[in-house]
CSV table of C-alpha atoms in Angstrom, one decimal:
chain,number,residue,atom,x,y,z
A,1,MET,CA,0.1,-0.1,0.1
A,2,THR,CA,0.9,3.4,-0.6
A,3,LEU,CA,1.4,5.6,2.7
A,4,THR,CA,1.1,9.2,3.1
A,5,PRO,CA,3.7,10.9,5.3
A,6,SER,CA,1.9,12.3,8.4
A,7,PRO,CA,4.3,13.9,10.8
A,8,PRO,CA,2.8,15.8,13.8
A,9,ALA,CA,2.1,19.3,13.0
A,10,ALA,CA,4.5,22.1,13.9
A,11,THR,CA,3.4,23.7,17.1
A,12,PRO,CA,1.8,27.1,16.6
A,13,THR,CA,3.7,30.1,17.8
A,14,HIS,CA,1.0,31.4,20.1
A,15,ILE,CA,1.1,28.0,22.2
A,16,LEU,CA,4.8,28.4,22.6
A,17,GLY,CA,4.5,31.9,23.3
A,18,ASP,CA,1.9,31.1,26.0
A,19,LEU,CA,4.0,28.6,27.5
A,20,ARG,CA,7.0,30.9,27.8
A,21,ASP,CA,4.8,33.4,29.7
A,22,ARG,CA,3.4,30.9,32.1
A,23,LEU,CA,7.0,29.8,32.9
A,24,HIS,CA,8.1,33.4,33.4
A,25,ARG,CA,5.3,33.7,36.1
A,26,PHE,CA,6.4,30.6,38.0
A,27,ARG,CA,6.3,31.1,41.5
A,28,THR,CA,8.0,28.8,44.3
A,29,VAL,CA,5.6,27.0,46.5
A,30,ALA,CA,6.1,26.9,50.3
A,31,THR,CA,6.7,23.3,51.7
A,32,ALA,CA,7.9,21.8,54.7
A,33,VAL,CA,11.6,21.3,55.4
A,34,ALA,CA,12.8,18.1,53.8
A,35,GLY,CA,16.1,16.8,52.2
A,36,PRO,CA,16.5,17.0,48.5
A,37,TRP,CA,14.1,14.7,46.5
A,38,ALA,CA,12.9,13.2,49.9
A,39,ARG,CA,9.4,14.1,49.4
A,40,GLY,CA,9.3,14.3,45.8
A,41,VAL,CA,10.8,16.8,43.3
A,42,ASP,CA,13.7,19.0,44.6
A,43,ALA,CA,12.3,22.5,44.7
A,44,ASP,CA,15.9,24.1,43.9
A,45,TYR,CA,16.4,21.8,40.8
A,46,LEU,CA,12.9,22.4,39.6
A,47,GLN,CA,13.3,26.1,39.7
A,48,ASP,CA,16.6,25.9,38.0
A,49,LEU,CA,15.0,23.8,35.2
A,50,ILE,CA,12.2,26.1,34.8
A,51,GLY,CA,14.3,29.0,34.3
A,52,TYR,CA,16.4,27.0,31.6
A,53,TRP,CA,12.8,26.1,29.9
A,54,ALA,CA,11.8,29.7,30.0
A,55,THR,CA,15.0,31.2,28.6
A,56,GLU,CA,17.2,28.9,26.8
A,57,TYR,CA,15.4,25.8,25.6
A,58,GLU,CA,14.2,25.6,22.1
A,59,TRP,CA,11.4,23.4,21.4
A,60,THR,CA,11.3,23.9,17.6
A,61,VAL,CA,14.7,22.4,17.3
A,62,HIS,CA,13.9,19.2,18.8
A,63,GLU,CA,10.3,19.2,17.2
A,64,GLN,CA,11.8,19.5,13.9
A,65,ARG,CA,14.0,16.5,14.4
A,66,ILE,CA,10.9,14.4,15.7
A,67,ARG,CA,8.7,15.6,12.6
A,68,GLU,CA,11.5,14.3,10.3
A,69,LEU,CA,10.9,10.6,11.7
A,70,PRO,CA,8.9,8.3,9.0
A,71,TRP,CA,5.7,9.0,10.2
A,72,VAL,CA,2.5,7.6,8.7
A,73,GLN,CA,-1.1,7.2,9.4
A,74,ALA,CA,-2.9,3.8,9.4
A,75,GLY,CA,-6.0,2.1,10.9
A,76,LYS,CA,-9.9,1.9,10.5
A,77,ARG,CA,-11.7,2.0,13.6
A,78,TRP,CA,-9.1,4.3,15.3
A,79,LYS,CA,-6.7,6.2,13.1
A,80,LEU,CA,-3.1,6.1,14.5
A,81,ARG,CA,-0.1,8.0,13.8
A,82,LEU,CA,3.0,5.6,13.5
A,83,ILE,CA,6.7,5.8,13.0
A,84,HIS,CA,7.5,3.2,10.1
A,85,GLN,CA,11.1,2.6,9.5
A,86,THR,CA,11.3,0.0,6.8
A,87,ALA,CA,14.0,-2.3,6.0
A,88,GLU,CA,15.8,-2.7,2.9
A,89,ASP,CA,14.6,-6.3,2.7
A,90,PRO,CA,10.5,-6.0,2.7
A,91,THR,CA,10.5,-9.5,4.0
A,92,ALA,CA,12.4,-8.8,7.2
A,93,THR,CA,10.6,-9.1,10.5
A,94,ALA,CA,8.2,-6.6,11.6
A,95,VAL,CA,8.7,-5.4,15.2
A,96,VAL,CA,6.1,-3.2,16.9
A,97,LEU,CA,7.7,-1.1,19.7
A,98,LEU,CA,5.3,0.2,22.4
A,99,HIS,CA,5.8,2.8,24.7
A,100,GLY,CA,4.5,3.8,28.2
A,101,TRP,CA,3.9,6.6,30.7
A,102,PRO,CA,5.2,9.3,31.1
A,103,ASP,CA,7.0,8.8,27.9
A,104,SER,CA,6.1,8.6,24.2
A,105,VAL,CA,7.6,7.2,20.9
A,106,LEU,CA,10.7,9.4,22.2
A,107,ARG,CA,11.5,6.3,24.5
A,108,PHE,CA,12.8,4.3,21.4
A,109,GLU,CA,14.8,7.3,19.7
A,110,ARG,CA,18.1,5.7,20.6
A,111,VAL,CA,17.2,2.0,19.2
A,112,LEU,CA,15.7,2.9,16.0
A,113,PRO,CA,19.2,3.3,14.4
A,114,LEU,CA,20.0,0.1,15.8
A,115,LEU,CA,17.2,-2.0,14.1
A,116,THR,CA,17.6,-0.9,10.3
A,117,ASP,CA,17.6,-4.3,9.2
A,118,LEU,CA,14.0,-4.9,10.6
A,119,ASN,CA,10.6,-3.2,9.8
A,120,VAL,CA,9.9,-1.1,12.9
A,121,ILE,CA,6.6,0.3,13.8
A,122,VAL,CA,6.3,2.6,16.7
A,123,PRO,CA,2.7,3.8,17.3
A,124,ALA,CA,1.9,7.1,19.2
A,125,LEU,CA,-0.6,5.4,21.6
A,126,PRO,CA,-3.7,7.3,21.5
A,127,GLY,CA,-4.2,9.9,24.2
A,128,PHE,CA,-0.2,10.2,24.3
A,129,PRO,CA,2.1,12.8,22.8
A,130,PHE,CA,2.0,13.0,18.9
A,131,ALA,CA,-1.0,10.8,18.6
A,132,LEU,CA,-3.9,11.6,16.4
A,133,PRO,CA,-7.0,12.7,18.4
A,134,ILE,CA,-9.7,10.2,19.0
A,135,ALA,CA,-13.5,10.9,20.1
A,136,GLU,CA,-12.8,9.1,23.3
A,137,GLY,CA,-9.6,11.2,24.3
A,138,GLY,CA,-7.6,8.0,25.6
A,139,LEU,CA,-8.1,4.3,25.5
A,140,SER,CA,-7.7,1.4,28.0
A,141,SER,CA,-4.7,-1.0,27.5
A,142,GLU,CA,-6.9,-3.7,25.7
A,143,LYS,CA,-8.7,-1.1,23.6
A,144,LEU,CA,-5.1,0.4,22.7
A,145,ALA,CA,-4.4,-3.4,21.6
A,146,ASP,CA,-7.3,-3.4,19.3
A,147,ALA,CA,-6.3,0.1,17.8
A,148,VAL,CA,-2.7,-1.1,17.2
A,149,ALA,CA,-3.8,-4.5,15.9
A,150,ASP,CA,-6.1,-2.7,13.5
A,151,ALA,CA,-3.4,-0.2,12.4
A,152,ILE,CA,-0.6,-2.8,11.8
A,153,ALA,CA,-2.9,-4.8,9.8
A,154,ASP,CA,-3.8,-1.7,7.7
A,155,LEU,CA,0.0,-1.3,7.2
A,156,GLY,CA,0.1,-4.9,5.5
A,157,TYR,CA,1.7,-7.0,8.4
A,158,ASP,CA,-0.2,-10.0,9.3
A,159,ARG,CA,2.4,-11.3,11.8
A,160,TYR,CA,4.9,-9.4,14.1
A,161,VAL,CA,7.1,-9.2,17.2
A,162,ILE,CA,6.1,-6.9,19.8
A,163,SER,CA,8.8,-5.1,22.1
A,164,ALA,CA,7.3,-3.2,25.1
A,165,GLY,CA,7.7,-1.3,28.5
A,166,ASP,CA,5.6,-0.2,31.3
A,167,VAL,CA,2.0,0.5,29.8
A,168,GLY,CA,3.2,-0.8,26.6
A,169,CYS,CA,3.6,-4.2,28.5
A,170,ASP,CA,-0.3,-4.2,29.2
A,171,VAL,CA,-1.0,-3.6,25.7
A,172,ALA,CA,1.3,-6.2,24.4
A,173,GLU,CA,0.0,-8.8,26.5
A,174,ALA,CA,-3.7,-8.0,25.6
A,175,LEU,CA,-2.6,-8.1,21.9
A,176,ALA,CA,-0.8,-11.6,22.6
A,177,ALA,CA,-4.1,-12.9,24.3
A,178,ASN,CA,-6.4,-11.5,21.7
A,179,TYR,CA,-4.7,-11.8,18.6
A,180,PRO,CA,-2.3,-14.9,18.8
A,181,GLU,CA,-2.3,-15.4,15.2
A,182,ARG,CA,-0.5,-12.1,14.7
A,183,VAL,CA,1.8,-11.8,17.7
A,184,ALA,CA,4.9,-14.1,16.5
A,185,ALA,CA,6.8,-13.4,19.9
A,186,LEU,CA,7.1,-10.9,22.7
A,187,HIS,CA,9.9,-8.9,24.3
A,188,LEU,CA,9.0,-7.3,27.6
A,189,THR,CA,11.0,-5.5,30.4
A,190,ASP,CA,8.5,-5.9,33.1
A,191,VAL,CA,5.6,-8.3,34.2
A,192,SER,CA,2.4,-6.1,34.8
A,193,GLN,CA,1.9,-5.2,38.4
A,194,TYR,CA,-1.6,-6.3,38.0
A,195,HIS,CA,-0.5,-9.9,38.5
A,196,PHE,CA,0.7,-9.3,42.2
A,197,LEU,CA,-2.1,-7.2,42.9
A,198,VAL,CA,-5.2,-9.3,41.5
A,199,GLY,CA,-5.7,-13.0,41.8
A,200,LEU,CA,-2.4,-13.9,43.2
A,201,PRO,CA,-1.6,-17.4,43.2
A,202,THR,CA,-1.4,-19.2,46.4
A,203,ASP,CA,1.6,-21.6,45.8
A,204,LEU,CA,4.2,-18.8,45.5
A,205,SER,CA,8.0,-19.8,46.0
A,206,ASP,CA,10.0,-17.8,48.7
A,207,ALA,CA,11.6,-15.7,45.6
A,208,GLU,CA,8.1,-14.9,44.5
A,209,LYS,CA,6.9,-14.1,48.0
A,210,GLU,CA,9.8,-11.7,48.5
A,211,TYR,CA,8.7,-10.0,44.9
A,212,VAL,CA,5.0,-9.5,46.2
A,213,ARG,CA,6.1,-8.1,49.4
A,214,ASP,CA,8.6,-5.8,47.5
A,215,GLY,CA,5.8,-4.9,44.9
A,216,HIS,CA,3.2,-3.9,47.8
A,217,HIS,CA,5.9,-1.9,49.4
A,218,TRP,CA,6.6,0.0,46.4
A,219,GLN,CA,3.1,0.7,45.7
A,220,ALA,CA,2.7,2.1,49.4
A,221,THR,CA,6.0,4.3,48.9
A,222,GLU,CA,6.1,5.0,45.2
A,223,GLY,CA,2.7,4.5,43.8
A,224,GLY,CA,0.7,7.5,44.8
A,225,TYR,CA,0.9,8.8,41.2
A,226,MET,CA,-0.8,5.6,40.1
A,227,HIS,CA,-3.5,5.8,42.5
A,228,GLU,CA,-4.4,9.3,41.7
A,229,GLN,CA,-4.1,8.8,37.8
A,230,SER,CA,-6.4,5.6,38.3
A,231,THR,CA,-9.2,7.1,40.9
A,232,LYS,CA,-9.4,10.9,40.1
A,233,PRO,CA,-7.3,11.4,36.9
A,234,GLN,CA,-9.3,14.7,35.9
A,235,THR,CA,-8.4,16.2,39.4
A,236,ILE,CA,-4.7,16.1,38.6
A,237,ALA,CA,-5.2,16.7,35.0
A,238,ALA,CA,-6.6,20.2,35.9
A,239,ALA,CA,-3.6,20.9,37.8
A,240,LEU,CA,-1.1,19.9,35.3
A,241,GLY,CA,-2.6,20.8,32.3
A,242,ASP,CA,-2.8,24.4,33.4
A,243,SER,CA,0.8,24.7,34.9
A,244,PRO,CA,4.0,23.8,33.0
A,245,ALA,CA,6.0,23.8,36.2
A,246,GLY,CA,3.5,21.3,37.7
A,247,LEU,CA,3.6,18.9,34.7
A,248,ALA,CA,7.6,19.2,35.0
A,249,ALA,CA,7.6,18.3,38.6
A,250,TRP,CA,5.1,15.4,37.9
A,251,ILE,CA,7.2,14.0,35.2
A,252,LEU,CA,10.7,15.0,36.2
A,253,GLU,CA,10.3,13.1,39.7
A,254,LYS,CA,9.5,10.0,37.6
A,255,LEU,CA,12.5,10.3,35.2
A,256,ARG,CA,14.9,10.5,38.0
A,257,THR,CA,13.6,8.0,40.2
A,258,TRP,CA,13.1,5.4,37.6
A,259,THR,CA,16.3,5.4,36.0
A,260,ASP,CA,19.6,4.1,37.0
A,261,SER,CA,20.8,7.6,37.7
A,262,GLY,CA,22.6,7.5,41.0
A,263,GLY,CA,20.6,10.3,41.9
A,264,ASP,CA,21.6,12.6,39.0
A,265,VAL,CA,19.0,12.7,36.4
A,266,GLU,CA,21.4,14.6,34.1
A,267,THR,CA,23.6,11.6,33.7
A,268,ILE,CA,20.5,10.0,31.9
A,269,PHE,CA,19.0,12.9,30.2
A,270,SER,CA,20.6,16.4,29.3
A,271,ARG,CA,18.3,19.3,30.1
A,272,ASP,CA,17.3,19.5,26.7
A,273,GLU,CA,16.2,15.7,26.6
A,274,LEU,CA,14.3,16.2,29.8
A,275,LEU,CA,12.4,19.3,28.5
A,276,THR,CA,11.6,17.5,25.2
A,277,TRP,CA,10.0,14.6,27.0
A,278,ILE,CA,7.9,17.1,29.1
A,279,THR,CA,7.3,19.7,26.5
A,280,ALA,CA,5.9,16.8,24.1
A,281,TYR,CA,3.1,16.3,26.9
A,282,TRP,CA,2.5,20.3,27.0
A,283,VAL,CA,2.2,21.2,23.5
A,284,THR,CA,-0.2,18.1,22.7
A,285,ASP,CA,-2.2,18.6,25.7
A,286,SER,CA,-2.1,15.1,26.3
A,287,ILE,CA,-1.2,14.5,29.9
A,288,GLY,CA,-5.0,14.2,30.9
A,289,THR,CA,-5.7,11.7,28.3
A,290,SER,CA,-2.4,9.7,28.9
A,291,PHE,CA,-4.0,8.6,32.2
A,292,THR,CA,-6.7,6.7,30.6
A,293,PRO,CA,-5.1,3.4,30.9
A,294,TYR,CA,-4.9,3.7,34.5
A,295,ALA,CA,-8.4,4.9,35.2
A,296,GLU,CA,-9.9,2.3,32.7
A,297,SER,CA,-7.6,-0.8,33.6
A,298,GLY,CA,-9.7,-4.0,34.0
A,299,ALA,CA,-9.2,-7.6,34.4
A,300,LYS,CA,-6.9,-9.8,32.1
A,301,PRO,CA,-9.4,-12.5,31.5
A,302,TRP,CA,-7.2,-14.9,29.6
A,303,GLY,CA,-4.8,-17.5,30.5
A,304,ARG,CA,-1.0,-18.0,30.0
A,305,ILE,CA,0.2,-16.2,27.1
A,306,GLN,CA,1.7,-18.6,24.5
A,307,ALA,CA,3.8,-16.5,22.3
A,308,PRO,CA,7.5,-16.9,22.8
A,309,THR,CA,8.7,-14.2,25.4
A,310,SER,CA,12.0,-12.8,26.1
A,311,PHE,CA,12.6,-10.6,28.9
A,312,THR,CA,15.3,-8.3,29.6
A,313,VAL,CA,15.5,-7.1,33.3
A,314,PHE,CA,17.3,-4.0,34.4
A,315,PRO,CA,18.1,-3.4,38.2
A,316,ARG,CA,16.5,-0.1,38.7
A,317,ASP,CA,13.2,-0.8,37.3
A,318,LEU,CA,10.1,-0.3,39.3
A,319,VAL,CA,9.7,-3.9,40.9
A,320,ASN,CA,11.4,-6.7,39.3
A,321,ALA,CA,9.6,-10.3,39.3
A,322,PRO,CA,11.6,-13.6,39.3
A,323,ARG,CA,11.6,-15.7,36.4
A,324,GLU,CA,9.4,-18.2,37.8
A,325,PHE,CA,6.7,-15.6,38.5
A,326,ALA,CA,6.9,-14.3,35.0
A,327,ASP,CA,6.5,-18.0,33.7
A,328,ARG,CA,3.1,-18.3,35.3
A,329,PHE,CA,2.0,-15.6,32.8
A,330,PHE,CA,4.1,-15.9,29.9
A,331,ASN,CA,6.0,-18.8,27.8
A,332,VAL,CA,9.4,-17.4,28.8
A,333,GLN,CA,12.0,-18.6,26.4
A,334,ASP,CA,14.8,-16.3,27.3
A,335,TRP,CA,15.5,-14.3,30.6
A,336,GLN,CA,18.6,-11.9,30.6
A,337,GLU,CA,19.5,-9.9,33.6
A,338,TYR,CA,21.7,-6.9,33.2
A,339,PRO,CA,23.7,-5.0,35.9
A,340,VAL,CA,22.9,-1.4,34.9
A,341,GLY,CA,19.7,0.2,33.8
A,342,GLY,CA,16.1,1.2,34.8
A,343,HIS,CA,12.6,2.0,33.6
A,344,PHE,CA,13.3,3.3,30.5
A,345,ALA,CA,15.8,0.8,29.2
A,346,ALA,CA,15.5,1.5,25.6
A,347,TRP,CA,16.7,5.0,26.4
A,348,GLU,CA,19.3,4.1,29.0
A,349,GLN,CA,20.9,1.1,27.7
A,350,PRO,CA,19.8,0.9,24.0
A,351,GLU,CA,22.4,-1.8,23.0
A,352,GLU,CA,21.3,-4.0,25.8
A,353,TYR,CA,17.7,-3.4,25.0
A,354,ILE,CA,17.8,-4.5,21.4
A,355,GLN,CA,19.4,-7.9,22.5
A,356,GLY,CA,15.8,-8.6,23.9
A,357,ILE,CA,14.3,-7.7,20.6
A,358,ARG,CA,17.0,-9.9,18.6
A,359,SER,CA,16.1,-12.8,21.2
A,360,ALA,CA,12.6,-12.5,20.3
A,361,VAL,CA,13.0,-12.3,16.5
A,362,GLN,CA,15.1,-15.5,16.9
A,363,ASN,CA,12.4,-17.3,19.1
A,364,GLN,CA,9.3,-16.1,17.1
A,365,SER,CA,6.8,-18.8,16.3
A,366,GLY,CA,6.2,-19.6,13.0
A,367,GLY,CA,9.5,-18.4,11.4
A,368,SER,CA,12.8,-17.1,12.0
A,369,ASP,CA,15.0,-13.9,10.9
């Protein structure tokens, strides 16, 4: 099929002007005395970052690079915008990369140049930055899976490998469950926390019991954002959608805490990279709609996923399940644990991340590449 290029539109000047005006009006907020980053975002770092955002950062430079990616549109029920990087060999395996929150397709910028021998598709998931608008605003993970399956079929691929992290893992799991004839293999970085929160098996090993304890501790100490986004998303969306400083605080804290940064987020992201990830949410007005997979999360009414699954596990991810727990829900064929890396592994450790993709391509059912 002939595909028409479909880059995201350039941000109107008045939106960027309004953003700078808001940043210049930023006011510090009185809080109780606490150590740096002890109770969330560090006020001094945030103030410094806001100053840089207001006076030095140039979104248009980064936007131009993003718009030059090979964007297309596909899909019938929901029209999706996707990056479609084609291999020289049209018969090469198709690999679908699924991002999560609070990121976007930008999670995969560093792996795209490493996968030129494959047909790579990166959907901008509806409700997230760079996505085409849909009537619903956002979608649950299972409906996102339906939308992705429809769009990939519209591109002409009837079988593919999926690589995913975070919310993308929930979408990937739903795709493999509901479209098993299309999903040849999975590559995942994490097991959905749903599996230790709902319907927990009773015959857990000691390692699994420790994982569940760690998971509940993480939920109690780090999961506040998830509860708010799941239960009262419109409340927090009103605050974050009206205040770029608030939006930056909400996202920045996660980019620091969830990466293997040793406490210095700028070892993982330059200031421009941080602000590009954050500004993408602001200029597309997508923070509120990006909460939909949390607010509309539901049961996973399927059995063990049969698609061959490769896991790459990084030490600073949120909560890492042991292999025996993952194997309850997935047909685990390869399990690699790395000494460095965090939640945004495709960005933090792209060379290691693509080893998981290569493993999944090698292990795919119905063929090899």
